[in-house]
Amino acid sequence: MTSQTQEHAPATPAAHRAVLRVDGLSVEYAGEVRACVDVSFTLRRGEILGVAGESGSGKSTLITALTRLQRPPAVTTAGRILYHGRDGGPPVDLVTLDDKALRDLRWTSLSIVLQSAMDALNPVLRLGAQFADALRAHDRRMSKKEAWQRAAELLAMVGISADRVRGYPHQLSGGMRQRAAIALALACRPDLVVMDEPTTAVDVVMQRQILSQVLRLRDELGFAVVFVTHDLSLLLEVADRIAIMYAGRIVEIGTARALYTGPKHPYTQGLRDSFPPLHAPLRPLSGIPGSPPDLRRPPPGCAFHPRCPERFDGCDRILPELVPAAGHEVACLLYPAGGDR
Amino acid sequence: MSEPVLEARDVAKHFPVGRRGVVRAVEDATLALLPGRIVALVGESGSGKTTLARVLARFYPPTSGEVLLHGRAGTGRRGYHSDVQLIFQDPFGSLNPLHRVRYNLERALRLHHRTRDRRELERQVLDLLERVSLSPAGDFVDKFPHELSGGQRQRVVIARALAVRPKVLLGDEPISMLDVSIRLDMLNLLARLRDEDGLALLYITHDIASARYLCDDIVVMYAGRMIEGGPKEDVIARPRHPYTKLLIESSPDPGRGEDDRAALFDGADELGEPPSLVNPPAGCRFHPRCPFAMPECEQSPPPRTDLGGGHWAHCWLHQKGRAGDLASTTHAAAPALRAAGPADAPGAADDCGDGKEEGP
Ligand SMILES: Nc1ncnc2c1ncn2[C@@H]1O[C@H](COP(=O)(O)OP(=O)(O)OP(=O)(O)O)[C@@H](O)[C@H]1O
Ligand SMILES: Nc1ncnc2c1ncn2[C@@H]1O[C@H](COP(=O)(O)OP(=O)(O)OP(=O)(O)O)[C@@H](O)[C@H]1O
Ligand code: SF4
Ligand SMILES: [Mg+2]
Ligand SMILES: [Mg+2]
């Protein structure tokens, strides 16, 4: 296995540098709700991409589609998800991959940490048994005993003590379940892990411990991560790049620092200003006025225009595309294509 | 000051595990919720916050101690839940999946307010949805829970609790899945309910900045025990328990510089593991991880030290005249301090020396 640790100086040829190329991806629910619209981005090997954005903007839809774990009525209606395997062979399109081939990739190449940890863990199986099953499904030579031992190691990695390995999921606190789900996702050393709010349910000390483990393992094993969270200040600390979603589309994407210190999209600016401070003097905050759009009938033009403080003539008619602006990309008519403002 | 609406007195909750084991999920918990006041309950994952909230909501009987509503221990179940509503931590499990949002809300209105008139029910349901920023409400009433995103479900759960118009709301991470802007709407809504309706609220969260924005007082739990509490600004700006200090230093903070941030991640491994609650550490439960630990910390549980102004903590440092150590170092720097052994207490008697035994 090759491992690429530094995203700035990849050791592999350019063709293998990307682990995922998402191109024009659209996902709909029963042809009614357009939850992901024309999403494109490239994920580099070993990169951590943070995804933030409003509630209901399609983040979970996007990452379940990336791993083809979406359930009906969700349908991928357009686009490709090209996955470049570790072996350096030609990429496969996950959108059209058959079930058998997909099963072979799951856990060993692609894995997921769901928003609800309860969904990831089987309530009637002991914790250790779930790990043992996943491990042994992909390595038939592994004995039961070895598998349970490995399970204990993996759980220890996320701070769950050995006396819990024989327990059931409902006996764990919310945070412990979430940590167990993370350990399970990493169990078979995947290439790409998508995580839906993986640390929302744990305390900040544990969050830091888990993320420092994830960062270390990423350096060791070279997997890439797509990380959904509402916590922009956390993304600033762990993500290489951040994508902001609004009404099913990526409206801004760039390096974590650039996005935090110089957000371009008025929606991103609104998000950044909605954080109550930890130490600075408190004052009443009001968030972004107005309410999120109905994805069945999204507003014409820029979907944010009804709430946008900088709206001008054209915003309600012209759909802004993602264009480069000062080192990152933004979809807003304030930043016309070609003109770096 | 007004009388507490809901109180826990010396509450303990133990769960049996395996053949002989018992998880000491909550011990010695005493907490009073007052009308028009918000207490934030923060702390370690697995420290017993949810368990305490469930005991307060009478989903579990306490193993020992008592829960008093309006000063009384016994109230019928229906009556109890008309006054005390719990918002569950996991919004995925707490809505009836077979029914639409409308039914989930109407049921609460019917049950607790005997609202029968169809038009009136409909009006109230729509109004509740608008209040939790699910607007236009008409787009959401007919959805099934599985058709909603995580944050949308969480708001339906809040709306259902508000439908009951309770006197006490126990919110177990009620807004953890909302984006920051809608989170602010909810925080402002809860603050209004406190100020205008005199709601008593227990706000369980891992987001300390949001706790600071919303609450009046903060209580910190670690390994089943309440270890520190007091007015929010005192606890956040001057934590008096090493765990609280660690918690606040670990909170994501955009104001932090690159170097501090790197140090925080690098040091993360040295922070130790949460303790087992089946065999909790003797003495102070934080002592195996505490950079300030002294011999007595391993032997007996630290008593409560009142620090003035309603601020209190359970830590031996205050009893031994070493309170100043806490203020003068950070957790990232503290392991070195531990290796060096307890030095003379620098500055113990000055700004932080307000423990009981340190009179002038
Ligand atoms: N099964 C479904 N049927 C119809 N609509 C759905 C279904 N599941 C989700 N949706 C809608 O699709 C949109 C996107 O949902 P998604 O769960 O991806 O949002 P999200 O960005 O993850 O939000 P959150 O931050 O609240 O978790 C939402 O508006 C939601 O109401
Ligand atoms: N039904 C149960 N049986 C056995 N142990 C339990 C049960 N419910 C909770 N526990 C244990 O009690 C302890 C406290 O759990 P609780 O859910 O109250 O923690 P919490 O503070 O809410 O954590 P989090 O912040 O992760 O939600 C944990 O160690 C948990 O594993
Ligand atoms: S009592 Fe001792 S071990 Fe516990 S927090 Fe205080 S100094 Fe640390
Ligand atoms: Mg989601
Ligand atoms: Mg909990």
mmCIF file of C-alpha atoms and ligand atoms in Angstrom, chain A residues 29-30 33-35 53-62 71-74 115 196-197 228 230 245 293 295, chain B residues 92 140 143 146-153 155 177-179, ligand 1:
data_model
loop_
_atom_site.group_PDB
_atom_site.id
_atom_site.type_symbol
_atom_site.label_atom_id
_atom_site.label_comp_id
_atom_site.label_asym_id
_atom_site.label_seq_id
_atom_site.Cartn_x
_atom_site.Cartn_y
_atom_site.Cartn_z
ATOM 1 C CA TYR A 29 -36.071 12.570 -3.817
ATOM 2 C CA ALA A 30 -38.873 11.019 -5.829
ATOM 3 C CA VAL A 33 -37.000 17.561 -3.959
ATOM 4 C CA ARG A 34 -33.742 18.483 -5.638
ATOM 5 C CA ALA A 35 -31.444 17.916 -2.696
ATOM 6 C CA GLY A 53 -24.024 24.642 5.253
ATOM 7 C CA GLU A 54 -27.577 25.103 6.258
ATOM 8 C CA SER A 55 -29.743 22.452 7.718
ATOM 9 C CA GLY A 56 -31.529 20.643 4.908
ATOM 10 C CA SER A 57 -29.156 21.875 2.198
ATOM 11 C CA GLY A 58 -28.258 18.370 1.043
ATOM 12 C CA LYS A 59 -25.093 17.527 2.940
ATOM 13 C CA SER A 60 -26.221 14.110 4.126
ATOM 14 C CA THR A 61 -27.754 13.464 0.734
ATOM 15 C CA LEU A 62 -24.448 14.286 -0.919
ATOM 16 C CA ARG A 71 -32.014 4.675 -0.162
ATOM 17 C CA PRO A 72 -35.110 5.187 -2.259
ATOM 18 C CA PRO A 73 -36.773 7.564 -2.941
ATOM 19 C CA ALA A 74 -33.358 9.200 -3.403
ATOM 20 C CA GLN A 115 -25.308 11.142 11.207
ATOM 21 C CA ASP A 196 -21.700 12.927 8.800
ATOM 22 C CA GLU A 197 -21.342 15.050 11.912
ATOM 23 C CA VAL A 228 -19.835 17.179 7.409
ATOM 24 C CA HIS A 230 -21.929 22.704 11.360
ATOM 25 C CA MET A 245 -23.644 24.199 0.646
ATOM 26 C CA PRO A 293 -35.760 27.771 0.531
ATOM 27 C CA LEU A 295 -36.164 22.586 -2.441
ATOM 28 C CA PHE B 92 -33.885 10.055 14.785
ATOM 29 C CA PHE B 140 -43.459 20.456 6.505
ATOM 30 C CA LYS B 143 -43.834 15.083 5.795
ATOM 31 C CA HIS B 146 -37.687 10.104 7.395
ATOM 32 C CA GLU B 147 -38.298 12.790 4.792
ATOM 33 C CA LEU B 148 -36.656 15.394 6.978
ATOM 34 C CA SER B 149 -32.993 16.204 7.423
ATOM 35 C CA GLY B 150 -31.374 15.788 10.832
ATOM 36 C CA GLY B 151 -31.811 19.420 11.769
ATOM 37 C CA GLN B 152 -35.406 19.534 10.547
ATOM 38 C CA ARG B 153 -36.292 16.547 12.717
ATOM 39 C CA ARG B 155 -36.851 21.166 15.258
ATOM 40 C CA MET B 177 -27.652 19.252 14.406
ATOM 41 C CA LEU B 178 -28.749 22.704 13.345
ATOM 42 C CA ASP B 179 -26.675 25.039 11.280
HETATM 43 N N1 LIG C 1 -36.732 10.629 1.981
HETATM 44 C C1 LIG C 1 -36.904 11.906 1.654
HETATM 45 N N2 LIG C 1 -37.953 12.300 0.931
HETATM 46 C C2 LIG C 1 -38.127 13.575 0.568
HETATM 47 N N3 LIG C 1 -37.295 14.587 0.925
HETATM 48 C C3 LIG C 1 -36.212 14.263 1.654
HETATM 49 C C4 LIG C 1 -35.959 12.918 2.067
HETATM 50 N N4 LIG C 1 -34.814 12.905 2.792
HETATM 51 C C5 LIG C 1 -34.382 14.178 2.831
HETATM 52 N N5 LIG C 1 -35.216 15.004 2.157
HETATM 53 C C6 LIG C 1 -35.066 16.464 1.964
HETATM 54 O O1 LIG C 1 -33.870 16.695 1.267
HETATM 55 C C7 LIG C 1 -33.223 17.865 1.739
HETATM 56 C C8 LIG C 1 -31.781 17.565 2.058
HETATM 57 O O2 LIG C 1 -31.710 16.685 3.176
HETATM 58 P P1 LIG C 1 -30.318 16.304 3.838
HETATM 59 O O3 LIG C 1 -30.611 15.281 4.885
HETATM 60 O O4 LIG C 1 -29.343 15.950 2.798
HETATM 61 O O5 LIG C 1 -29.897 17.688 4.506
HETATM 62 P P2 LIG C 1 -28.627 18.050 5.399
HETATM 63 O O6 LIG C 1 -27.889 19.125 4.681
HETATM 64 O O7 LIG C 1 -27.889 16.824 5.753
HETATM 65 O O8 LIG C 1 -29.313 18.709 6.665
HETATM 66 P P3 LIG C 1 -28.942 18.612 8.235
HETATM 67 O O9 LIG C 1 -27.800 19.528 8.447
HETATM 68 O O10 LIG C 1 -30.180 19.144 8.888
HETATM 69 O O11 LIG C 1 -28.659 17.177 8.570
HETATM 70 C C9 LIG C 1 -34.015 18.333 2.950
HETATM 71 O O12 LIG C 1 -34.740 19.478 2.602
HETATM 72 C C10 LIG C 1 -34.947 17.185 3.276
HETATM 73 O O13 LIG C 1 -36.188 17.656 3.731
#
